[in-house]
Amino acid sequence: MYEKTLTQLAAALKSGEFSSRELTAHYLQRIEKADGKLNSFISVTAEQALKHAEIADNARAAGTAGPLAGIPLALKDIFCTRDVKTSCGSKMLDNFIAPYNATVVEKLNAAGTISLGKTNMDEFAMGSSNENSYYGPVKNPWDLTAVPGGSSGGSAAAVAAGLIPAAMGTDTGGSIRQPAAFCGITGLKPTYGRVSRFGIIAYASSLDQAGPMARSAEDCAHLLGVIAGHDGRDSTSVTRGVPDYVENLNAPLSGLKIGLPKEYFGDGLDPDVEKAVREAVKVYESLGATVREVSLPHTHYAIPAYYVIAPAEASSNLSRYDGVRFGYRCDNPSDLIDLYTRSRAEGFGEEVKRRILIGTHTLSEGFFDAYYTKAQKVRRLIRQDFLDAFEDVDVLMGPASPTPAFDLGAKKDPVSMYLQDIYTIAVNLAGIPGISVPAGFSNGRPVGLQILGTHFAEAQLLNVAHQFQQATDWHLQRPAFAEEYA
Amino acid sequence: MQWETVIGLEVHVQLATRSKIFSGASTAFGAEPNTQACAVDLGLPGALPVLNEQAVAMAVQFGLAVHADIAEVSVFDRKNYFYPDLPKGYQTSQMYHPIVGPGDVEITLEDGATKLIRIHHAHLEEDAGKSLHEDFHGMTGIDLNRAGTPLLEIVSEPDMRSAKEAAAYLKAIHSIVTYLGISDGNMAEGSMRCDVNVSVRPTGQEAFGTRAEIKNVNSFRFVERAIAFEVERQIELIEDGGSVVQETRLFDPDRDETRSMRTKEEANDYRYFPCPDLLPVVLDQAYLDHLRSQLPELPADKRERFQNELGLSAYDANVISASRDMAEFFEAVHNECGDAKQSANWVQGELSGALNRENLSIANSPISARQLGQLISRVLDNTINGKAAKEVFQALWNGQGESADDIIDAKGLKQVTDTGAIEAMIDQVIADSPAQVAQYRDSEPEKRGKMIGYFVGQVMKASRGTANPQQVNGLLKEKLDALL
């Protein structure tokens, strides 16, 4: 069963080829067998999943089931779930159970999908390798010595290994697209505001956005249709209607204008990655698209601007973890200051503390204008770069990451880790959508093609990605791990 | 040396919305601790704020009432600091782009003089919770019911020059917000709290002196006392060769003094930045026009109208217009009886006295404006005399009748104006008082005026207070003089 895409599984459930209970049990068994090696899950909720699968089967029998009813999924452990721990990959929230579901979770529940558990992640979504998790690093199923990418590394690894047909991730600077690229799956970051952030533990509120991670663009189209839409509980979610993302998948690409940002093919780009991306672009040419070079002149400011804005917001968002009301509290605090300092010193990991310090500094009196205000100006310029480019072309294409997955422990200094996100980060600053699709391999590790569109162009991105997947089979390839261990 | 005091006020007004500024939790006062705090108020992970539109409307109404510029775009910022009763580790406020821009408020001083105090701006923000230090055996309890309650912080220019002016300004703000119905203005429950900025400078000097900020001065009286103390402290300090340091001080009403809380050097760096969870508030002209059309007549306008159109004195107009409830009660009384001066006298005199005695607000008056107006009408049309009117008032207050007329009938208080009846009573009194009549007759003519009081009293007694006193006086004089 695990060989099938989510779309195929939905069809099989509908035709009665197998039940949701059988399907759910199948994936639970695979998780049970293989996840000891991958560490992609923080919590597995087998009992609850089987119960919900039965409800889905009953609904199916009664004729009231929706198209995705009974499909097993996993949630990055950043989505709040009632009755199931939501740790955000942190010791700080190792004991935290939210009294509510995230809106994304509510919508998935309403569609009848079955959550099998919560996936591992970099602590508070800060990281590009999943090595920053309190629950230990996740391994890449294509090569257990490689990282799966981050911060949604658990979701990406679990999907790639066939432990789950699809999973939900979040993307603040590339946290869906980069792990999708590293693990050879398809991952979509929607336009900021397309999906409600309610119940998603905030890292950087003006950048965070949830999206689907699955085997194919078609799978992502089905899932985005479920989770997108306005939510009265998130002021930044847009009221704009949700189109039918599946309906548009087969639109022909003849006449599609593709732009290749020259800044995305410069120094630091792995030659194998470049080769794979250029090959992919050729496929598009064969489908009738035209290609031209474009420029996003402020690209090299994206990482510095991001590492001012995101930590600034994070330093404030993470102030609530103070040991007073919930979460980790140090033993025997001597007074209030001791309670604060030790709870936070002991509860947060290194990278989180680093970003809190950066953000606290850049917001401080005397530094605010030089850092935060300037970074916001840069952010506007970066956004304008994209808007200008989309005057001339329909979509932009380039690598999702400058290299394939690197080895665990390979990136020792934070800045070299930050540079991993050079092609993904500007997209969050601009608020536009982006998708990463498998486009080949480098030494056995997957390479991702990133496709970008203008605000709310998800239907077009999914169409463009789907047509590529109709013409290639990179997305259907499976790591040997999927057979051997599971 | 002569010193001049310079005062500016920051007034925090709790807005009377039903739910909190960023959540649906109730704002009702006095509930069990932590029963009115939802996920948003508790700062739980993943919870997000959603702005309460009613709070925006109330802030705009205030802005319009003080002739302020209303910002087309205002922005919420986060003020970051750690405190146990601040659940998110930041307070959502408006630092850089407040909703209400510069405006002004007219204050009336005790001598009836008026002065314009400029408003620097007013901004929306959320309140913090409460730290409870008692009853926890050395530990601190946290009640988050108040967390997220909407506040409008009104910041004045340093335009006040005395404690009296500051108190008058605070009263004017109180009057405006209660008129608008955007706050209950209950200072005892913390619905209005005040920080006072005070400095002194030699009279004639243009530059301001160094100021101290006095926190949490929570009554009209305390504002005057805190300022009086602080001014004296600063002048003494400077005259002794010292200098005022910029600092935050706390007023202790029990000891009648201010104490240093923290100096400028110890002040927090709040690291303000725009809240990414909330969109900028964008207001269009149609919305402002709509709210403007809903504004009630404001205290300053009422005061002017009471003075100019109804002929009340400046003092009466000021006192009566200070509270919307009283002003409206007065207007209803006036509508009923048609006599503004009598209405003002009764509302400020008999009614206010009775309300104060029983600690009631005018909104809870046992006597309605209609009842009082009818009572005054009966005095005006001579149905009853002043003495009887007080008795009718008391009876109405005690609920002994539905209307003044009912009570007048039931108690037989209708004034006797029938000359024949009064003459009969006079004749009887004269017949019953031969000694007094003799004394009257033997007195010097200039002393007789005083002596007539005895006979008037007797006649009024005989009439059980219902005889028309003027008639009694006139007829008595005629009859007694006829005996001379």
Short mmCIF file of C-alpha atoms in Angstrom, two decimals, chain A residues 62-376:
data_model
loop_
_atom_site.label_atom_id
_atom_site.label_comp_id
_atom_site.label_asym_id
_atom_site.label_seq_id
_atom_site.Cartn_x
_atom_site.Cartn_y
_atom_site.Cartn_z
CA ALA A 62 -22.81 5.25 5.00
CA GLY A 63 -21.90 7.26 1.92
CA THR A 64 -21.04 10.39 3.91
CA ALA A 65 -17.25 10.22 3.51
CA GLY A 66 -15.38 13.00 1.72
CA PRO A 67 -12.70 12.20 -0.88
CA LEU A 68 -9.83 12.18 1.65
CA ALA A 69 -11.69 10.40 4.46
CA GLY A 70 -9.61 7.64 5.98
CA ILE A 71 -6.24 8.82 4.59
CA PRO A 72 -3.45 8.59 7.19
CA LEU A 73 -1.36 11.71 7.69
CA ALA A 74 1.23 13.04 10.10
CA LEU A 75 1.53 16.50 11.62
CA LYS A 76 4.72 18.35 12.30
CA ASP A 77 4.86 18.69 16.08
CA ILE A 78 4.28 22.42 15.76
CA PHE A 79 0.52 22.02 15.11
CA CYS A 80 -1.42 22.13 18.37
CA THR A 81 -3.51 19.04 18.91
CA ARG A 82 -6.04 18.63 21.66
CA ASP A 83 -5.16 15.70 23.91
CA VAL A 84 -1.83 14.94 22.19
CA LYS A 85 1.44 16.53 23.25
CA THR A 86 2.71 19.39 21.08
CA SER A 87 6.41 19.78 21.85
CA CYS A 88 7.64 21.95 18.97
CA GLY A 89 10.81 19.85 19.21
CA SER A 90 11.67 21.48 22.52
CA LYS A 91 12.30 20.38 26.07
CA MET A 92 10.39 23.56 26.93
CA LEU A 93 7.13 22.02 25.70
CA ASP A 94 7.86 18.36 26.39
CA ASN A 95 4.92 18.42 28.83
CA PHE A 96 2.59 20.66 26.85
CA ILE A 97 -0.84 19.53 25.73
CA ALA A 98 -2.87 22.25 24.05
CA PRO A 99 -6.56 22.58 24.94
CA TYR A 100 -7.36 23.19 21.25
CA ASN A 101 -6.61 22.00 17.75
CA ALA A 102 -4.85 24.17 15.20
CA THR A 103 -7.23 25.29 12.46
CA VAL A 104 -5.26 23.14 9.99
CA VAL A 105 -5.87 20.14 12.26
CA GLU A 106 -9.57 20.95 12.56
CA LYS A 107 -9.89 21.17 8.79
CA LEU A 108 -8.04 17.89 8.25
CA ASN A 109 -10.21 16.22 10.89
CA ALA A 110 -13.32 17.57 9.22
CA ALA A 111 -12.12 16.07 5.93
CA GLY A 112 -11.85 12.71 7.69
CA THR A 113 -8.09 12.26 7.40
CA ILE A 114 -6.42 10.26 10.16
CA SER A 115 -3.47 11.64 12.12
CA LEU A 116 -0.98 8.90 12.99
CA GLY A 117 1.20 11.17 15.07
CA LYS A 118 3.44 14.19 15.40
CA THR A 119 6.69 14.44 13.49
CA ASN A 120 10.11 15.52 14.63
CA MET A 121 11.44 18.97 13.83
CA ASP A 122 14.13 21.46 14.67
CA GLU A 123 13.33 23.07 17.99
CA PHE A 124 10.74 25.85 17.45
CA ALA A 125 11.30 25.36 13.69
CA MET A 126 14.76 26.91 13.93
CA GLY A 127 17.17 24.92 11.80
CA SER A 128 17.87 23.48 8.39
CA SER A 129 18.99 19.98 9.28
CA ASN A 130 16.74 18.69 12.05
CA GLU A 131 19.78 18.41 14.28
CA ASN A 132 18.31 21.01 16.67
CA SER A 133 15.57 18.79 18.03
CA TYR A 134 15.35 17.99 21.74
CA TYR A 135 14.25 14.52 20.57
CA GLY A 136 17.42 13.93 18.58
CA PRO A 137 18.22 14.28 14.88
CA VAL A 138 16.14 12.72 12.13
CA LYS A 139 17.96 10.59 9.52
CA ASN A 140 17.50 10.89 5.80
CA PRO A 141 16.02 7.62 4.47
CA TRP A 142 18.08 7.96 1.27
CA ASP A 143 21.26 7.86 3.31
CA LEU A 144 21.14 7.41 7.06
CA THR A 145 24.36 9.40 7.45
CA ALA A 146 22.71 12.44 5.87
CA VAL A 147 20.37 15.00 7.38
CA PRO A 148 16.75 15.16 6.14
CA GLY A 149 16.82 18.96 6.09
CA GLY A 150 14.80 21.15 8.37
CA SER A 151 12.91 22.27 10.12
CA SER A 152 10.13 19.95 8.87
CA GLY A 153 12.66 17.10 8.63
CA GLY A 154 10.53 14.51 10.41
CA SER A 155 7.62 15.08 8.04
CA ALA A 156 9.89 14.87 4.98
CA ALA A 157 11.75 11.74 6.11
CA ALA A 158 8.54 9.94 7.10
CA VAL A 159 6.93 10.60 3.72
CA ALA A 160 10.09 9.61 1.80
CA ALA A 161 10.41 6.37 3.77
CA GLY A 162 6.80 5.49 3.15
CA LEU A 163 5.89 5.68 6.81
CA ILE A 164 3.06 8.02 5.94
CA PRO A 165 1.57 9.06 2.59
CA ALA A 166 1.72 12.76 3.39
CA ALA A 167 2.46 15.13 6.25
CA MET A 168 1.94 18.72 7.24
CA GLY A 169 4.91 21.03 7.58
CA THR A 170 5.55 24.70 8.19
CA ASP A 171 7.90 26.96 6.31
CA THR A 172 9.37 30.17 7.74
CA GLY A 173 12.53 30.35 5.63
CA GLY A 174 12.43 27.12 3.65
CA SER A 175 11.38 24.57 6.26
CA ILE A 176 9.01 22.73 3.90
CA ARG A 177 10.85 23.11 0.60
CA GLN A 178 14.41 22.32 1.69
CA PRO A 179 13.62 19.06 3.55
CA ALA A 180 11.29 18.10 0.68
CA ALA A 181 14.25 18.58 -1.67
CA PHE A 182 16.64 16.66 0.62
CA CYS A 183 14.23 13.74 0.95
CA GLY A 184 13.01 13.61 -2.66
CA ILE A 185 9.37 14.52 -2.01
CA THR A 186 7.06 17.34 -3.06
CA GLY A 187 6.53 20.21 -0.62
CA LEU A 188 4.46 23.37 -1.03
CA LYS A 189 4.76 26.60 0.92
CA PRO A 190 1.56 28.56 0.21
CA THR A 191 1.25 32.34 0.02
CA TYR A 192 1.44 34.01 3.44
CA GLY A 193 -2.16 34.29 4.63
CA ARG A 194 -3.49 31.39 2.53
CA VAL A 195 -3.51 28.93 5.44
CA SER A 196 -4.52 29.86 8.99
CA ARG A 197 -1.72 30.09 11.53
CA PHE A 198 -4.09 29.60 14.46
CA GLY A 199 -2.76 26.84 16.69
CA ILE A 200 0.60 26.68 14.95
CA ILE A 201 3.29 27.49 17.47
CA ALA A 202 4.82 30.73 16.26
CA TYR A 203 8.45 31.09 15.28
CA ALA A 204 8.37 34.26 13.15
CA SER A 205 4.74 35.31 12.75
CA SER A 206 5.13 37.42 9.62
CA LEU A 207 6.87 34.56 7.78
CA ASP A 208 5.36 31.31 9.12
CA GLN A 209 3.09 29.41 6.79
CA ALA A 210 1.85 25.82 6.84
CA GLY A 211 1.73 23.58 3.81
CA PRO A 212 1.52 19.98 2.60
CA MET A 213 4.43 17.58 2.04
CA ALA A 214 3.66 14.52 -0.06
CA ARG A 215 4.75 12.31 -2.93
CA SER A 216 3.35 14.43 -5.73
CA ALA A 217 2.01 17.83 -6.66
CA GLU A 218 -1.35 16.20 -7.16
CA ASP A 219 -1.29 14.98 -3.53
CA CYS A 220 -0.38 18.49 -2.40
CA ALA A 221 -3.26 19.94 -4.45
CA HIS A 222 -5.74 17.69 -2.64
CA LEU A 223 -4.36 18.66 0.77
CA LEU A 224 -4.05 22.38 0.12
CA GLY A 225 -7.71 22.43 -0.89
CA VAL A 226 -8.53 21.12 2.58
CA ILE A 227 -6.32 23.36 4.71
CA ALA A 228 -6.53 26.68 2.82
CA GLY A 229 -9.05 29.39 3.59
CA HIS A 230 -9.94 32.27 5.83
CA ASP A 231 -10.02 31.77 9.58
CA GLY A 232 -11.62 34.29 11.91
CA ARG A 233 -9.09 33.28 14.55
CA ASP A 234 -6.09 34.45 12.47
CA SER A 235 -6.21 38.14 11.49
CA THR A 236 -3.50 37.58 8.88
CA SER A 237 -5.40 34.87 7.00
CA VAL A 238 -6.98 36.24 3.85
CA THR A 239 -10.67 36.24 2.98
CA ARG A 240 -9.97 35.39 -0.66
CA GLY A 241 -11.81 32.30 -1.93
CA VAL A 242 -10.08 28.94 -2.30
CA PRO A 243 -9.90 27.67 -5.89
CA ASP A 244 -10.13 24.01 -6.87
CA TYR A 245 -6.44 23.14 -6.98
CA VAL A 246 -7.03 19.69 -8.52
CA GLU A 247 -9.17 20.90 -11.38
CA ASN A 248 -6.35 22.98 -12.84
CA LEU A 249 -3.58 20.35 -12.66
CA ASN A 250 -3.77 19.24 -16.28
CA ALA A 251 -3.79 22.65 -17.95
CA PRO A 252 -1.24 22.56 -20.81
CA LEU A 253 2.02 24.44 -20.33
CA SER A 254 2.51 25.65 -23.89
CA GLY A 255 3.39 29.32 -23.76
CA LEU A 256 4.38 29.19 -20.07
CA LYS A 257 7.06 31.80 -19.45
CA ILE A 258 9.74 30.56 -17.09
CA GLY A 259 12.29 32.88 -15.53
CA LEU A 260 15.62 31.66 -14.20
CA PRO A 261 16.94 34.14 -11.62
CA LYS A 262 20.62 34.51 -12.42
CA GLU A 263 21.34 35.04 -8.72
CA TYR A 264 20.13 31.46 -8.08
CA PHE A 265 22.82 29.94 -10.29
CA GLY A 266 25.92 31.63 -8.89
CA ASP A 267 28.77 30.77 -6.53
CA GLY A 268 28.17 28.04 -3.99
CA LEU A 269 25.76 26.07 -6.15
CA ASP A 270 26.66 22.39 -6.32
CA PRO A 271 27.32 21.43 -10.00
CA ASP A 272 25.15 18.30 -9.74
CA VAL A 273 22.27 20.35 -8.37
CA GLU A 274 22.69 22.91 -11.14
CA LYS A 275 22.76 20.15 -13.74
CA ALA A 276 19.58 18.56 -12.41
CA VAL A 277 17.75 21.88 -12.33
CA ARG A 278 18.84 22.77 -15.88
CA GLU A 279 17.73 19.33 -17.07
CA ALA A 280 14.35 19.91 -15.47
CA VAL A 281 14.04 23.25 -17.24
CA LYS A 282 14.70 21.43 -20.52
CA VAL A 283 11.77 19.14 -19.77
CA TYR A 284 9.61 22.25 -19.47
CA GLU A 285 10.90 23.53 -22.79
CA SER A 286 9.88 20.25 -24.32
CA LEU A 287 6.38 20.85 -22.85
CA GLY A 288 6.15 24.16 -24.70
CA ALA A 289 7.46 26.60 -22.12
CA THR A 290 9.84 29.41 -22.95
CA VAL A 291 12.76 30.23 -20.69
CA ARG A 292 14.60 33.44 -20.02
CA GLU A 293 17.05 34.71 -17.49
CA VAL A 294 15.75 37.25 -14.98
CA SER A 295 17.33 39.11 -12.10
CA LEU A 296 16.31 39.40 -8.45
CA PRO A 297 18.92 42.03 -7.61
CA HIS A 298 18.43 42.07 -3.82
CA THR A 299 18.75 38.31 -3.37
CA HIS A 300 22.02 38.52 -1.46
CA TYR A 301 20.34 40.70 1.18
CA ALA A 302 17.70 38.08 1.92
CA ILE A 303 19.65 36.07 4.48
CA PRO A 304 20.82 39.07 6.52
CA ALA A 305 17.33 40.61 6.42
CA TYR A 306 15.77 37.31 7.46
CA TYR A 307 18.19 36.86 10.34
CA VAL A 308 17.13 40.25 11.68
CA ILE A 309 13.36 39.96 11.22
CA ALA A 310 12.83 36.31 12.14
CA PRO A 311 14.87 36.38 15.38
CA ALA A 312 13.28 39.73 16.33
CA GLU A 313 9.80 38.22 16.10
CA ALA A 314 11.00 34.98 17.67
CA SER A 315 12.54 36.76 20.67
CA SER A 316 9.13 38.22 21.40
CA ASN A 317 7.07 35.13 20.46
CA LEU A 318 9.16 32.94 22.75
CA SER A 319 8.88 35.28 25.76
CA ARG A 320 5.77 33.39 26.88
CA TYR A 321 7.91 30.40 27.77
CA ASP A 322 8.79 31.69 31.21
CA GLY A 323 8.10 28.73 33.46
CA VAL A 324 5.08 30.45 35.03
CA ARG A 325 1.98 28.97 33.45
CA PHE A 326 2.93 25.96 31.30
CA GLY A 327 5.90 24.22 29.82
CA TYR A 328 9.23 23.50 31.46
CA ARG A 329 9.93 24.94 34.89
CA CYS A 330 13.29 24.62 36.62
CA ASP A 331 13.53 22.82 39.97
CA ASN A 332 13.32 24.85 43.16
CA PRO A 333 13.56 28.40 41.85
CA SER A 334 14.92 30.73 44.53
CA ASP A 335 13.03 33.76 43.24
CA LEU A 336 11.28 35.11 40.17
CA ILE A 337 14.43 35.99 38.22
CA ASP A 338 15.88 32.57 38.99
CA LEU A 339 12.64 30.96 37.79
CA TYR A 340 12.83 32.87 34.53
CA THR A 341 16.51 32.48 33.82
CA ARG A 342 16.92 28.83 34.72
CA SER A 343 13.63 27.70 33.15
CA ARG A 344 14.65 29.35 29.90
CA ALA A 345 18.33 28.42 30.11
CA GLU A 346 17.46 24.76 30.77
CA GLY A 347 14.36 24.55 28.59
CA PHE A 348 15.67 26.04 25.33
CA GLY A 349 18.38 24.58 23.10
CA GLU A 350 21.44 26.42 21.76
CA GLU A 351 20.05 27.59 18.41
CA VAL A 352 16.85 28.90 19.98
CA LYS A 353 18.84 30.82 22.56
CA ARG A 354 21.10 32.19 19.84
CA ARG A 355 18.12 33.55 17.90
CA ILE A 356 16.47 34.98 21.01
CA LEU A 357 19.70 36.82 21.76
CA ILE A 358 20.03 38.08 18.18
CA GLY A 359 16.42 39.24 18.16
CA THR A 360 16.61 40.87 21.57
CA HIS A 361 19.71 42.74 20.45
CA THR A 362 18.32 43.96 17.13
CA LEU A 363 15.15 45.28 18.79
CA SER A 364 17.08 47.11 21.50
CA GLU A 365 17.10 50.84 21.88
CA GLY A 366 19.82 52.30 19.68
CA PHE A 367 19.91 49.28 17.35
CA PHE A 368 16.29 49.07 16.25
CA ASP A 369 16.55 51.43 13.26
CA ALA A 370 19.91 50.13 12.13
CA TYR A 371 18.68 46.53 12.12
CA TYR A 372 14.93 46.03 12.24
CA THR A 373 13.78 49.10 10.33
CA LYS A 374 16.46 48.61 7.69
CA ALA A 375 15.66 44.91 7.35
CA GLN A 376 12.00 45.79 6.75
#
